[in-house]
Amino acid sequence: MPMTNNLTIDSARKLLASREISVLELVEYYLERIERINPHYNIYLRMNQHIQEEAARADTVIASNPRVWETQPLFGLPYALKDNFLVKGFEITASSKVLKGFVAPYSATVVEKLTQAGALLLGITNMDAWAHGSSTETSDFGPTLNPWNKDHLPGGSSGGSAAAVAADLCVFAIGSETAGSIRQPASWCGVTGFKPTYGMVSRYGVVAMASSTDSPGPLAKNVEDCALLTSVLAGKDPYDATTLPGASSISFVPSDVKWSKIKLAIPKEYMSEDLDPEVLKLVRTAIAVFKSQGAKVDEISLLDPKYSIAVYTIVQRSEVSSNLSRYQGIRYGHPRAEFGQEAKRRIMLGTFALSSGYYDAYYKKAQQVRTMIRDDFDKVFESYDAIIAPVSPCVALKVGASKDAAMFGELQDLLLEASSIAGLTGLSVPCGFSKELPVGLQITGQKQTENVVLSLGKAYQQLTSFHQSFPDISL
Amino acid sequence: MADQIDIKKIATLAALELTPAQHTAFAAQLEETLEYVKVLHTLKSEVEPTSQVTGLVSVTREDVVDTKYLLSQEEVTALASGKSYQGFIVVDQVIDAND
């Protein structure tokens, strides 16, 4: 059997198209690894019990239609799905005991689109319960461990999906982001993660967290895969009124960068001395790569991230308290007593912020500052193509770090929250290692400028090889 | 000092039952969080609030039934695991006999 390790979408398709491997062999490669690795890392919570039959059927289709990828670009490719996307007939729990045993009666639009594109669902990955967190440590089904070092966290909330890509337990994975939940675990696990513009990908059938910023997106082995996946996922959806009218007609294709025309902004508030000095050093080295190609790079000033942390904390808790009010254990799921500590804490603060007498002081004030954050970005993007910064202030923290920290997630995502509040698009690409743990670089663009961000990310990956490093898991 | 939170009242509004330990922990943690978000009040923000960023308003779709997304009564009651009766969902008593 040819080399099947760390396959990208393109390399997997080539092996399948040339019949060097079958879909069933590819699936069995992952199943064998999952059986060996998963018990030690808790990445997948549940597997698709029918994957081998589906793979065998896919092989029959390839035999009769060797050009199937022209119409179904993900045909026969096994993927991992975060535990907050509904899949008809599958137990989906948002990694909370409240939904333990809940069998989804319909599928999320994202899942429908992946199925139509021919992808095969391998299994469901762990996450922070209700996506409340940046560690995957608050899952009611135990923490996921970082494939680079088991003593460390994978980040979150899409930590299971990021770890599944890093540990080579799928070709690609799907996650969702409210403020950093794709990009931060991508950074901590050393994979490529992409957050499309808010409204580009449908939220229908995704367990709601903060509806005004929830954005599904891909985690994969490189930028090109993220671009292709975004083309599959994006689109206007009649079942999600916030999807953008033009979303269906956009092709997400990274193109060659005309460096002399590129202007990049480095916010000085995002390069603060409070950050891990090793992270800062690696990001500066990455910036030098863009400069060496001829890009114009300027230091700029954005609103201090402490304001976006405060806005996000109020807006997110408020939307959470509203979204989670539907879980009363009557029509489905279990009673509210099953909510974990973190969900209860967030519901409590959100309920307070929306309660009579406090609404103006907290919720309305936060929404006004949100306008200022959006305007702040608009001004930058009048003159610049993208913003470059670290994804996370540090490398993956140790297991136990999030315990009893009421604002753990907010502080880990302080360099990402503003972009989520403003609905921007952003990419996390690996840019080096510190203490043998990966570091991520964020490339953030104005709303609906995915192709600018993806092109810069692809160019960076052509000039570097950090995205081709994978942890050596010897079990 | 941030606004004093009436934890008991908020828990009632949120339909959550808290243990005494949670009550104490949340009181301290919520005060701490509110203390942090007070930073917002140092900014002058005489601007319109933003509740969503797409700019889309009054989005509608054709008023047609999509049968693909319809669930049967059986499918719906099956979700209420073991708490359905003859095609209906069983709910807890909410009105006391003495009310």
CSV table of N, CA, C and O in Angstrom, one decimal, chain A residues 10 12 41 46 64 86 94 102 115-116 167 235 239 258 301 308 360 363 366 371 393 431 470:
chain,number,residue,atom,x,y,z
A,10,ASP,N,-6.1,16.9,-1.9
A,10,ASP,CA,-5.6,16.7,-3.2
A,10,ASP,C,-4.8,15.3,-3.3
A,10,ASP,O,-5.0,14.6,-4.3
A,12,ALA,N,-5.1,12.7,-1.4
A,12,ALA,CA,-6.0,11.6,-1.2
A,12,ALA,C,-6.8,11.3,-2.5
A,12,ALA,O,-6.9,10.1,-2.9
A,41,TYR,N,-6.2,9.8,23.7
A,41,TYR,CA,-6.3,11.2,23.5
A,41,TYR,C,-7.8,11.7,23.5
A,41,TYR,O,-8.0,12.9,23.6
A,46,ARG,N,-17.7,9.4,19.2
A,46,ARG,CA,-18.6,8.4,18.6
A,46,ARG,C,-18.2,8.2,17.1
A,46,ARG,O,-17.8,9.2,16.5
A,64,SER,N,-17.1,2.8,-11.7
A,64,SER,CA,-17.9,3.0,-12.9
A,64,SER,C,-17.8,4.5,-13.3
A,64,SER,O,-18.1,4.8,-14.5
A,86,LEU,N,-25.7,18.7,13.7
A,86,LEU,CA,-26.7,17.6,13.7
A,86,LEU,C,-26.5,16.7,12.5
A,86,LEU,O,-26.3,17.2,11.4
A,94,ALA,N,-23.3,18.1,21.6
A,94,ALA,CA,-22.6,19.3,22.0
A,94,ALA,C,-21.7,19.1,23.2
A,94,ALA,O,-21.4,20.0,24.0
A,102,PHE,N,-29.3,12.0,22.7
A,102,PHE,CA,-30.2,12.7,21.7
A,102,PHE,C,-29.8,12.3,20.3
A,102,PHE,O,-28.7,12.5,19.9
A,115,THR,N,-22.2,15.7,2.4
A,115,THR,CA,-22.6,14.5,1.9
A,115,THR,C,-22.8,14.6,0.4
A,115,THR,O,-22.4,13.7,-0.4
A,116,GLN,N,-23.4,15.7,-0.1
A,116,GLN,CA,-23.6,15.9,-1.5
A,116,GLN,C,-22.3,15.9,-2.2
A,116,GLN,O,-22.2,15.5,-3.4
A,167,ALA,N,-3.4,14.5,14.5
A,167,ALA,CA,-3.1,13.2,14.8
A,167,ALA,C,-3.3,12.3,13.5
A,167,ALA,O,-3.1,11.1,13.6
A,235,GLY,N,-22.8,29.1,1.2
A,235,GLY,CA,-23.9,29.3,0.4
A,235,GLY,C,-25.1,29.8,1.2
A,235,GLY,O,-25.3,29.7,2.4
A,239,TYR,N,-32.8,28.2,5.3
A,239,TYR,CA,-33.1,27.9,6.7
A,239,TYR,C,-32.2,28.7,7.7
A,239,TYR,O,-32.2,28.4,8.9
A,258,LYS,N,0.2,39.2,-5.9
A,258,LYS,CA,1.0,40.2,-6.5
A,258,LYS,C,1.6,41.1,-5.3
A,258,LYS,O,1.0,42.0,-4.9
A,301,SER,N,-2.6,50.7,14.8
A,301,SER,CA,-3.2,50.7,16.1
A,301,SER,C,-4.7,50.3,16.0
A,301,SER,O,-5.4,50.9,15.2
A,308,SER,N,-12.6,44.3,23.4
A,308,SER,CA,-13.3,43.2,22.7
A,308,SER,C,-13.6,42.1,23.6
A,308,SER,O,-14.6,41.4,23.5
A,360,ASP,N,-29.3,48.3,29.8
A,360,ASP,CA,-28.6,49.4,29.1
A,360,ASP,C,-27.1,49.5,29.5
A,360,ASP,O,-26.2,49.7,28.7
A,363,TYR,N,-25.6,45.1,28.2
A,363,TYR,CA,-25.9,44.6,26.9
A,363,TYR,C,-25.8,45.7,25.8
A,363,TYR,O,-25.1,45.6,24.9
A,366,ALA,N,-22.4,47.2,25.5
A,366,ALA,CA,-21.5,46.2,24.7
A,366,ALA,C,-21.8,46.3,23.2
A,366,ALA,O,-20.8,46.3,22.4
A,371,THR,N,-20.1,48.3,17.7
A,371,THR,CA,-20.1,49.2,16.5
A,371,THR,C,-18.7,49.9,16.4
A,371,THR,O,-18.2,50.0,15.3
A,393,PRO,N,-1.9,34.0,22.5
A,393,PRO,CA,-0.8,34.7,23.2
A,393,PRO,C,0.3,33.7,23.7
A,393,PRO,O,1.4,34.1,24.1
A,431,CYS,N,3.2,28.5,12.1
A,431,CYS,CA,4.4,29.4,11.8
A,431,CYS,C,5.6,29.0,12.6
A,431,CYS,O,6.5,29.9,12.7
A,470,PHE,N,4.0,17.0,11.5
A,470,PHE,CA,3.0,16.3,12.3
A,470,PHE,C,3.6,15.6,13.5
A,470,PHE,O,4.8,15.2,13.4
